[in-house]
mmCIF file of C-alpha atoms in Angstrom:
data_model
loop_
_atom_site.group_PDB
_atom_site.id
_atom_site.type_symbol
_atom_site.label_atom_id
_atom_site.label_comp_id
_atom_site.label_asym_id
_atom_site.label_seq_id
_atom_site.Cartn_x
_atom_site.Cartn_y
_atom_site.Cartn_z
ATOM 1 C CA UNK A 1 -11.615 36.910 -0.005
ATOM 2 C CA UNK A 2 -8.565 37.258 -2.774
ATOM 3 C CA UNK A 3 -10.243 35.429 -5.969
ATOM 4 C CA UNK A 4 -7.251 33.296 -6.295
ATOM 5 C CA UNK A 5 -7.584 32.151 -2.463
ATOM 6 C CA UNK A 6 -7.710 27.810 -3.519
ATOM 7 C CA UNK A 7 -11.821 26.424 -2.273
ATOM 8 C CA UNK A 8 -11.122 23.834 0.437
ATOM 9 C CA UNK A 9 -11.891 20.244 0.100
ATOM 10 C CA UNK A 10 -15.240 18.867 1.399
ATOM 11 C CA UNK A 11 -13.987 17.159 4.785
ATOM 12 C CA UNK A 12 -16.912 14.608 3.676
ATOM 13 C CA UNK A 13 -14.779 13.611 0.457
ATOM 14 C CA UNK A 14 -11.376 13.987 2.165
ATOM 15 C CA UNK A 15 -13.085 10.906 4.380
ATOM 16 C CA UNK A 16 -14.001 8.645 1.561
ATOM 17 C CA UNK A 17 -10.728 8.986 -0.193
ATOM 18 C CA UNK A 18 -8.938 8.020 3.046
ATOM 19 C CA UNK A 19 -11.432 5.118 3.937
ATOM 20 C CA UNK A 20 -10.274 3.885 -0.177
ATOM 21 C CA UNK A 21 -6.312 4.443 0.882
ATOM 22 C CA UNK A 22 -6.852 2.316 4.938
ATOM 23 C CA UNK A 23 -8.754 -0.327 2.823
ATOM 24 C CA UNK A 24 -6.572 -0.599 -0.252
ATOM 25 C CA UNK A 25 -3.711 -0.599 2.230
ATOM 26 C CA UNK A 26 -5.382 -3.504 4.170
ATOM 27 C CA UNK A 27 -5.917 -5.726 1.538
ATOM 28 C CA UNK A 28 -2.886 -5.184 -0.752
ATOM 29 C CA UNK A 29 -0.373 -5.745 2.342
ATOM 30 C CA UNK A 30 -2.650 -8.489 3.478
ATOM 31 C CA UNK A 31 -2.365 -10.222 0.226
ATOM 32 C CA UNK A 32 1.528 -9.444 0.135
ATOM 33 C CA UNK A 33 1.613 -11.283 3.158
ATOM 34 C CA UNK A 34 -0.690 -14.472 3.387
ATOM 35 C CA UNK A 35 1.668 -15.789 0.122
ATOM 36 C CA UNK A 36 4.231 -16.192 2.760
ATOM 37 C CA UNK A 37 1.986 -17.835 6.125
ATOM 38 C CA UNK A 38 -0.639 -19.827 4.218
ATOM 39 C CA UNK A 39 2.211 -22.775 4.697
ATOM 40 C CA UNK A 40 1.642 -22.218 8.091
ATOM 41 C CA UNK A 41 -1.464 -22.097 8.132
ATOM 42 C CA UNK A 42 -2.174 -25.391 6.065
ATOM 43 C CA UNK A 43 0.391 -27.133 9.375
ATOM 44 C CA UNK A 44 -2.639 -25.495 11.886
ATOM 45 C CA UNK A 45 -5.304 -26.500 9.840
ATOM 46 C CA UNK A 46 -4.440 -30.245 9.660
ATOM 47 C CA UNK A 47 -2.943 -30.286 13.705
ATOM 48 C CA UNK A 48 -6.465 -28.252 15.341
ATOM 49 C CA UNK A 49 -8.166 -30.969 13.873
ATOM 50 C CA UNK A 50 -5.695 -34.421 14.246
ATOM 51 C CA UNK A 51 -7.223 -36.319 17.466
ATOM 52 C CA UNK A 52 -10.359 -34.421 16.491
ATOM 53 C CA UNK A 53 -13.059 -35.061 20.016
ATOM 54 C CA UNK A 54 -10.502 -38.370 20.627
ATOM 55 C CA UNK A 55 -11.746 -40.650 18.051
ATOM 56 C CA UNK A 56 -8.125 -42.019 17.870
ATOM 57 C CA UNK A 57 -6.716 -44.170 20.830
ATOM 58 C CA UNK A 58 -4.248 -41.603 22.780
ATOM 59 C CA UNK A 59 -1.322 -45.167 21.838
ATOM 60 C CA UNK A 60 -2.616 -44.457 17.928
ATOM 61 C CA UNK A 61 -0.107 -43.209 15.443
ATOM 62 C CA UNK A 62 -0.817 -39.105 14.791
ATOM 63 C CA UNK A 63 0.257 -37.761 10.470
ATOM 64 C CA UNK A 64 2.031 -34.693 12.219
ATOM 65 C CA UNK A 65 3.494 -34.742 15.304
ATOM 66 C CA UNK A 66 4.559 -30.860 15.326
ATOM 67 C CA UNK A 67 5.107 -28.035 13.285
ATOM 68 C CA UNK A 68 8.597 -28.407 11.917
ATOM 69 C CA UNK A 69 7.744 -32.623 11.437
ATOM 70 C CA UNK A 70 4.700 -31.177 9.672
ATOM 71 C CA UNK A 71 5.827 -28.673 7.281
ATOM 72 C CA UNK A 72 8.433 -32.010 6.149
ATOM 73 C CA UNK A 73 5.616 -34.563 6.198
ATOM 74 C CA UNK A 74 3.448 -31.346 3.332
ATOM 75 C CA UNK A 75 5.800 -30.671 1.438
ATOM 76 C CA UNK A 76 7.207 -34.103 0.539
ATOM 77 C CA UNK A 77 4.233 -35.830 0.615
ATOM 78 C CA UNK A 78 1.879 -32.896 -0.867
ATOM 79 C CA UNK A 79 5.466 -30.471 -3.515
ATOM 80 C CA UNK A 80 4.393 -27.037 -2.949
ATOM 81 C CA UNK A 81 0.845 -26.614 -3.550
ATOM 82 C CA UNK A 82 0.382 -28.913 -0.710
ATOM 83 C CA UNK A 83 2.276 -26.250 1.216
ATOM 84 C CA UNK A 84 -0.334 -23.408 -0.355
ATOM 85 C CA UNK A 85 -3.640 -24.881 -0.572
ATOM 86 C CA UNK A 86 -6.070 -22.371 -0.175
ATOM 87 C CA UNK A 87 -3.777 -19.389 -0.635
ATOM 88 C CA UNK A 88 -6.521 -18.601 -3.826
ATOM 89 C CA UNK A 89 -9.963 -18.569 -1.098
ATOM 90 C CA UNK A 90 -7.109 -17.162 1.589
ATOM 91 C CA UNK A 91 -5.667 -14.126 -0.801
ATOM 92 C CA UNK A 92 -10.250 -13.945 -1.109
ATOM 93 C CA UNK A 93 -10.320 -14.041 3.009
ATOM 94 C CA UNK A 94 -7.974 -11.122 3.124
ATOM 95 C CA UNK A 95 -9.925 -8.784 1.623
ATOM 96 C CA UNK A 96 -12.640 -9.159 2.569
ATOM 97 C CA UNK A 97 -12.012 -8.814 6.306
ATOM 98 C CA UNK A 98 -8.179 -7.009 6.308
ATOM 99 C CA UNK A 99 -10.133 -4.709 3.759
ATOM 100 C CA UNK A 100 -12.354 -3.841 6.076
ATOM 101 C CA UNK A 101 -10.441 -4.445 9.349
ATOM 102 C CA UNK A 102 -8.315 -1.457 8.480
ATOM 103 C CA UNK A 103 -9.982 0.620 5.858
ATOM 104 C CA UNK A 104 -12.976 0.913 8.452
ATOM 105 C CA UNK A 105 -11.174 0.938 11.900
ATOM 106 C CA UNK A 106 -10.484 4.475 12.090
ATOM 107 C CA UNK A 107 -13.663 6.002 11.077
ATOM 108 C CA UNK A 108 -15.119 3.240 13.108
ATOM 109 C CA UNK A 109 -12.569 4.982 16.589
ATOM 110 C CA UNK A 110 -13.601 8.674 14.848
ATOM 111 C CA UNK A 111 -17.687 7.158 16.000
ATOM 112 C CA UNK A 112 -17.170 5.874 19.409
ATOM 113 C CA UNK A 113 -14.946 8.585 20.636
ATOM 114 C CA UNK A 114 -17.139 11.044 19.119
ATOM 115 C CA UNK A 115 -20.305 9.264 20.946
ATOM 116 C CA UNK A 116 -18.583 8.701 23.824
ATOM 117 C CA UNK A 117 -16.156 11.748 24.300
ATOM 118 C CA UNK A 118 -17.455 14.325 22.176
ATOM 119 C CA UNK A 119 -14.595 14.509 19.962
ATOM 120 C CA UNK A 120 -12.953 12.236 17.160
ATOM 121 C CA UNK A 121 -10.044 10.817 18.312
ATOM 122 C CA UNK A 122 -7.148 12.205 17.275
ATOM 123 C CA UNK A 123 -4.663 13.017 19.784
ATOM 124 C CA UNK A 124 -6.208 10.923 22.840
ATOM 125 C CA UNK A 125 -5.984 7.118 23.067
ATOM 126 C CA UNK A 126 -9.153 4.926 25.094
ATOM 127 C CA UNK A 127 -7.841 1.308 25.574
ATOM 128 C CA UNK A 128 -11.673 -0.027 25.612
ATOM 129 C CA UNK A 129 -13.469 2.514 22.627
ATOM 130 C CA UNK A 130 -9.825 0.942 20.925
ATOM 131 C CA UNK A 131 -10.864 -2.263 21.355
ATOM 132 C CA UNK A 132 -14.155 -1.819 20.371
ATOM 133 C CA UNK A 133 -13.476 -0.836 17.031
ATOM 134 C CA UNK A 134 -11.668 -2.826 16.534
ATOM 135 C CA UNK A 135 -13.912 -5.694 17.914
ATOM 136 C CA UNK A 136 -16.876 -3.734 15.285
ATOM 137 C CA UNK A 137 -14.083 -4.257 12.456
ATOM 138 C CA UNK A 138 -12.512 -7.739 12.691
ATOM 139 C CA UNK A 139 -16.593 -8.892 12.854
ATOM 140 C CA UNK A 140 -17.785 -7.380 10.121
ATOM 141 C CA UNK A 141 -15.287 -8.976 8.265
ATOM 142 C CA UNK A 142 -15.315 -11.891 8.707
ATOM 143 C CA UNK A 143 -18.655 -12.248 7.815
ATOM 144 C CA UNK A 144 -18.371 -10.865 4.091
ATOM 145 C CA UNK A 145 -15.374 -12.731 4.139
ATOM 146 C CA UNK A 146 -16.873 -16.194 5.682
ATOM 147 C CA UNK A 147 -17.899 -18.009 2.576
ATOM 148 C CA UNK A 148 -14.181 -17.468 1.310
ATOM 149 C CA UNK A 149 -12.440 -19.054 5.008
ATOM 150 C CA UNK A 150 -15.193 -22.044 5.263
ATOM 151 C CA UNK A 151 -13.753 -22.922 1.225
ATOM 152 C CA UNK A 152 -9.666 -21.881 2.317
ATOM 153 C CA UNK A 153 -10.310 -24.485 5.494
ATOM 154 C CA UNK A 154 -11.888 -27.801 3.473
ATOM 155 C CA UNK A 155 -9.110 -27.197 0.794
ATOM 156 C CA UNK A 156 -6.318 -26.884 3.694
ATOM 157 C CA UNK A 157 -7.750 -30.280 5.604
ATOM 158 C CA UNK A 158 -7.559 -32.657 2.168
ATOM 159 C CA UNK A 159 -5.267 -34.752 2.076
ATOM 160 C CA UNK A 160 -4.450 -38.049 -0.421
ATOM 161 C CA UNK A 161 -1.058 -39.317 2.277
ATOM 162 C CA UNK A 162 -2.009 -38.058 5.658
ATOM 163 C CA UNK A 163 -6.160 -37.431 5.472
ATOM 164 C CA UNK A 164 -7.292 -35.155 8.985
ATOM 165 C CA UNK A 165 -10.607 -34.840 9.676
ATOM 166 C CA UNK A 166 -13.572 -34.321 6.968
ATOM 167 C CA UNK A 167 -12.335 -34.921 3.619
ATOM 168 C CA UNK A 168 -14.421 -32.561 1.084
ATOM 169 C CA UNK A 169 -11.609 -33.084 -1.692
ATOM 170 C CA UNK A 170 -12.664 -29.695 -3.522
ATOM 171 C CA UNK A 171 -11.348 -29.588 -7.263
ATOM 172 C CA UNK A 172 -10.638 -25.983 -6.816
ATOM 173 C CA UNK A 173 -12.003 -22.772 -5.159
ATOM 174 C CA UNK A 174 -15.216 -22.450 -7.550
ATOM 175 C CA UNK A 175 -15.388 -26.119 -7.410
ATOM 176 C CA UNK A 176 -15.657 -25.312 -3.589
ATOM 177 C CA UNK A 177 -18.040 -22.572 -3.360
ATOM 178 C CA UNK A 178 -20.672 -24.215 -6.439
ATOM 179 C CA UNK A 179 -20.646 -27.712 -4.356
ATOM 180 C CA UNK A 180 -21.804 -25.895 -1.377
ATOM 181 C CA UNK A 181 -24.435 -23.777 -3.099
ATOM 182 C CA UNK A 182 -26.039 -26.821 -4.676
ATOM 183 C CA UNK A 183 -26.246 -28.105 -0.980
ATOM 184 C CA UNK A 184 -27.093 -26.010 1.177
ATOM 185 C CA UNK A 185 -27.890 -22.756 -0.291
ATOM 186 C CA UNK A 186 -26.405 -19.281 1.319
ATOM 187 C CA UNK A 187 -27.101 -21.541 4.200
ATOM 188 C CA UNK A 188 -24.252 -23.809 3.723
ATOM 189 C CA UNK A 189 -22.570 -20.780 2.211
ATOM 190 C CA UNK A 190 -22.367 -18.791 5.214
ATOM 191 C CA UNK A 191 -22.115 -22.331 7.857
ATOM 192 C CA UNK A 192 -19.066 -21.434 11.186
ATOM 193 C CA UNK A 193 -19.730 -17.471 10.304
ATOM 194 C CA UNK A 194 -20.472 -17.044 14.326
ATOM 195 C CA UNK A 195 -17.604 -18.955 14.777
ATOM 196 C CA UNK A 196 -15.084 -17.115 12.585
ATOM 197 C CA UNK A 197 -17.166 -13.831 13.873
ATOM 198 C CA UNK A 198 -15.895 -14.458 17.288
ATOM 199 C CA UNK A 199 -12.442 -15.338 16.230
ATOM 200 C CA UNK A 200 -12.178 -11.742 14.056
ATOM 201 C CA UNK A 201 -13.371 -9.804 16.479
ATOM 202 C CA UNK A 202 -11.089 -11.156 19.043
ATOM 203 C CA UNK A 203 -7.695 -10.766 17.606
ATOM 204 C CA UNK A 204 -8.966 -7.306 16.098
ATOM 205 C CA UNK A 205 -10.036 -6.128 19.360
ATOM 206 C CA UNK A 206 -5.801 -7.145 20.383
ATOM 207 C CA UNK A 207 -4.237 -6.413 17.541
ATOM 208 C CA UNK A 208 -5.694 -3.347 16.203
ATOM 209 C CA UNK A 209 -6.230 -1.840 20.017
ATOM 210 C CA UNK A 210 -2.666 -2.889 21.225
ATOM 211 C CA UNK A 211 -1.187 -1.480 17.734
ATOM 212 C CA UNK A 212 -1.802 1.742 18.576
ATOM 213 C CA UNK A 213 -0.724 1.659 21.913
ATOM 214 C CA UNK A 214 3.014 0.175 20.944
ATOM 215 C CA UNK A 215 3.018 1.886 18.511
ATOM 216 C CA UNK A 216 2.569 5.059 20.509
ATOM 217 C CA UNK A 217 4.686 3.475 22.694
ATOM 218 C CA UNK A 218 8.003 2.809 21.038
ATOM 219 C CA UNK A 219 7.609 6.354 19.120
ATOM 220 C CA UNK A 220 7.845 7.589 22.362
ATOM 221 C CA UNK A 221 10.702 5.944 24.148
ATOM 222 C CA UNK A 222 12.793 5.568 21.060
ATOM 223 C CA UNK A 223 12.184 9.046 19.625
ATOM 224 C CA UNK A 224 16.330 9.988 20.170
ATOM 225 C CA UNK A 225 16.531 7.858 17.853
ATOM 226 C CA UNK A 226 14.955 9.052 15.700
ATOM 227 C CA UNK A 227 12.062 6.927 15.167
ATOM 228 C CA UNK A 228 8.408 8.220 14.909
ATOM 229 C CA UNK A 229 5.155 7.112 14.404
ATOM 230 C CA UNK A 230 5.090 6.249 10.294
ATOM 231 C CA UNK A 231 8.726 4.166 10.833
ATOM 232 C CA UNK A 232 9.439 1.099 9.073
ATOM 233 C CA UNK A 233 10.996 -0.088 11.896
ATOM 234 C CA UNK A 234 8.583 1.594 14.593
ATOM 235 C CA UNK A 235 5.677 -0.910 12.744
ATOM 236 C CA UNK A 236 7.886 -3.261 12.184
ATOM 237 C CA UNK A 237 8.742 -3.354 16.103
ATOM 238 C CA UNK A 238 5.055 -2.794 17.235
ATOM 239 C CA UNK A 239 3.803 -5.658 14.567
ATOM 240 C CA UNK A 240 6.116 -8.387 16.349
ATOM 241 C CA UNK A 241 5.143 -7.544 19.705
ATOM 242 C CA UNK A 242 1.366 -8.055 19.749
ATOM 243 C CA UNK A 243 2.030 -11.098 17.685
ATOM 244 C CA UNK A 244 2.107 -13.795 20.682
ATOM 245 C CA UNK A 245 -0.438 -11.756 22.686
ATOM 246 C CA UNK A 246 -2.955 -12.328 20.217
ATOM 247 C CA UNK A 247 -2.063 -15.113 19.230
ATOM 248 C CA UNK A 248 -2.911 -16.386 22.797
ATOM 249 C CA UNK A 249 -5.906 -14.539 23.056
ATOM 250 C CA UNK A 250 -7.517 -15.565 20.015
ATOM 251 C CA UNK A 251 -5.455 -19.463 19.537
ATOM 252 C CA UNK A 252 -9.138 -21.604 21.179
ATOM 253 C CA UNK A 253 -11.414 -19.442 19.111
ATOM 254 C CA UNK A 254 -9.522 -20.620 16.223
ATOM 255 C CA UNK A 255 -10.023 -24.514 16.682
ATOM 256 C CA UNK A 256 -13.157 -23.859 17.213
ATOM 257 C CA UNK A 257 -13.491 -22.059 13.527
ATOM 258 C CA UNK A 258 -11.223 -24.431 12.101
ATOM 259 C CA UNK A 259 -13.687 -27.241 13.800
ATOM 260 C CA UNK A 260 -17.319 -25.976 13.075
ATOM 261 C CA UNK A 261 -15.499 -25.252 9.062
ATOM 262 C CA UNK A 262 -14.579 -28.451 8.391
ATOM 263 C CA UNK A 263 -17.381 -30.747 9.582
ATOM 264 C CA UNK A 264 -19.643 -32.240 7.644
ATOM 265 C CA UNK A 265 -22.948 -31.237 6.660
ATOM 266 C CA UNK A 266 -25.598 -33.566 9.549
ATOM 267 C CA UNK A 267 -28.418 -35.308 8.310
ATOM 268 C CA UNK A 268 -30.580 -32.173 7.673
ATOM 269 C CA UNK A 269 -28.559 -30.761 5.612
ATOM 270 C CA UNK A 270 -28.111 -27.629 7.595
ATOM 271 C CA UNK A 271 -26.765 -27.470 10.947
ATOM 272 C CA UNK A 272 -22.942 -29.795 11.467
ATOM 273 C CA UNK A 273 -22.770 -33.068 12.106
ATOM 274 C CA UNK A 274 -20.255 -32.839 15.000
ATOM 275 C CA UNK A 275 -21.391 -29.272 16.231
ATOM 276 C CA UNK A 276 -24.473 -27.266 16.174
ATOM 277 C CA UNK A 277 -23.123 -24.211 17.396
ATOM 278 C CA UNK A 278 -19.725 -22.859 18.699
ATOM 279 C CA UNK A 279 -20.527 -23.368 21.781
ATOM 280 C CA UNK A 280 -21.189 -26.460 22.105
ATOM 281 C CA UNK A 281 -17.714 -26.795 19.708
ATOM 282 C CA UNK A 282 -15.938 -25.747 22.590
ATOM 283 C CA UNK A 283 -18.072 -27.394 25.632
ATOM 284 C CA UNK A 284 -16.874 -30.577 23.233
ATOM 285 C CA UNK A 285 -13.455 -30.383 22.601
ATOM 286 C CA UNK A 286 -12.770 -29.729 25.850
ATOM 287 C CA UNK A 287 -14.282 -32.427 27.876
ATOM 288 C CA UNK A 288 -13.589 -35.160 25.325
ATOM 289 C CA UNK A 289 -9.510 -33.846 24.785
ATOM 290 C CA UNK A 290 -9.387 -31.609 27.399
ATOM 291 C CA UNK A 291 -8.703 -27.541 28.215
ATOM 292 C CA UNK A 292 -5.419 -27.782 25.980
ATOM 293 C CA UNK A 293 -7.141 -29.118 22.925
ATOM 294 C CA UNK A 294 -7.882 -25.058 22.701
ATOM 295 C CA UNK A 295 -4.123 -24.807 21.696
ATOM 296 C CA UNK A 296 -3.598 -26.551 19.388
ATOM 297 C CA UNK A 297 -1.358 -25.262 16.300
ATOM 298 C CA UNK A 298 -0.249 -22.487 18.862
ATOM 299 C CA UNK A 299 2.838 -22.821 17.196
ATOM 300 C CA UNK A 300 2.104 -22.917 13.627
ATOM 301 C CA UNK A 301 -0.835 -20.010 14.311
ATOM 302 C CA UNK A 302 1.799 -18.347 15.595
ATOM 303 C CA UNK A 303 4.085 -18.596 13.389
ATOM 304 C CA UNK A 304 2.254 -17.728 10.948
ATOM 305 C CA UNK A 305 -0.015 -15.029 12.928
ATOM 306 C CA UNK A 306 3.273 -13.129 13.740
ATOM 307 C CA UNK A 307 5.390 -12.382 9.925
ATOM 308 C CA UNK A 308 1.530 -12.204 8.656
ATOM 309 C CA UNK A 309 1.108 -9.478 11.958
ATOM 310 C CA UNK A 310 4.678 -7.949 10.750
ATOM 311 C CA UNK A 311 4.488 -8.283 7.296
ATOM 312 C CA UNK A 312 0.680 -6.990 7.090
ATOM 313 C CA UNK A 313 0.834 -3.941 8.575
ATOM 314 C CA UNK A 314 4.592 -2.668 7.324
ATOM 315 C CA UNK A 315 3.270 -2.801 4.338
ATOM 316 C CA UNK A 316 0.052 -1.589 4.966
ATOM 317 C CA UNK A 317 1.901 1.644 6.254
ATOM 318 C CA UNK A 318 4.088 1.962 3.465
ATOM 319 C CA UNK A 319 1.195 1.546 1.084
ATOM 320 C CA UNK A 320 -0.779 4.344 2.802
ATOM 321 C CA UNK A 321 2.680 6.036 3.155
ATOM 322 C CA UNK A 322 3.171 6.532 -0.299
ATOM 323 C CA UNK A 323 -0.850 6.737 -1.389
ATOM 324 C CA UNK A 324 -0.905 9.729 1.106
ATOM 325 C CA UNK A 325 2.270 11.602 -1.427
ATOM 326 C CA UNK A 326 0.371 10.751 -4.193
ATOM 327 C CA UNK A 327 -2.855 10.577 -4.674
#
């Protein structure tokens, strides 16, 4: 061997670098995306809480009738700050959720492929294993980010003009975290985490797995037009295609998660006043409001999730490409 030959870089170092780059890309991309889509999250949260357990008579006036009217009402009466409520904890939640999801998706996928096929995922695609990897990463990210999602939901539901659901009235993210800690400690901070894990697991298993397939299909189909796996246009089309399907699967879990997080604490201070667990929330919601109540806020959810998915994956792919070039 020549003394001038460059020694091989250990694979562990390369793998760690790739995980960090994917985590960084996921975190920055999702924070950039949520800056634009947070107003629809505010609208969605209020639509999902309105009429909770059918407390009001069917003929009773509603503050929010549809996405456009709710957007107008909130903007007119609460201004831009009202439409961007919960953005601070929203950033922290995105870092925890999507940093974990995008950062650890490939390692999780490789581990599953190695366990079941004896070789890494490169060069093969098995939908069931992709779904499992996406679901595991989503559940892990939701668990890490649960306290921030809790505060975000409660801040977004608060309104002095047209209140829906229980009003917690936090002055800030830190005020919310402080008050929750004083009232319930660690259990209080993680109340509703099980619903969030179900929500993120369902959404991530569909989103991450189908994104891989959509991207590969588009690259193959439109290769004659010069599109590749790394083309920004390919990322845009794949993201746009999966948004609807993710929302279709995720919305019932999203309604339950919103209600579990926003409810006030029960008399004992541990369980919620309305729901003990996500399954009971599912049951009481459907029993009181009908099956389609699980799709409350669907359009607002899609208008948030569709652009968010597009922006997040396009930003993430470009950040990873830049990182691969310069790191």
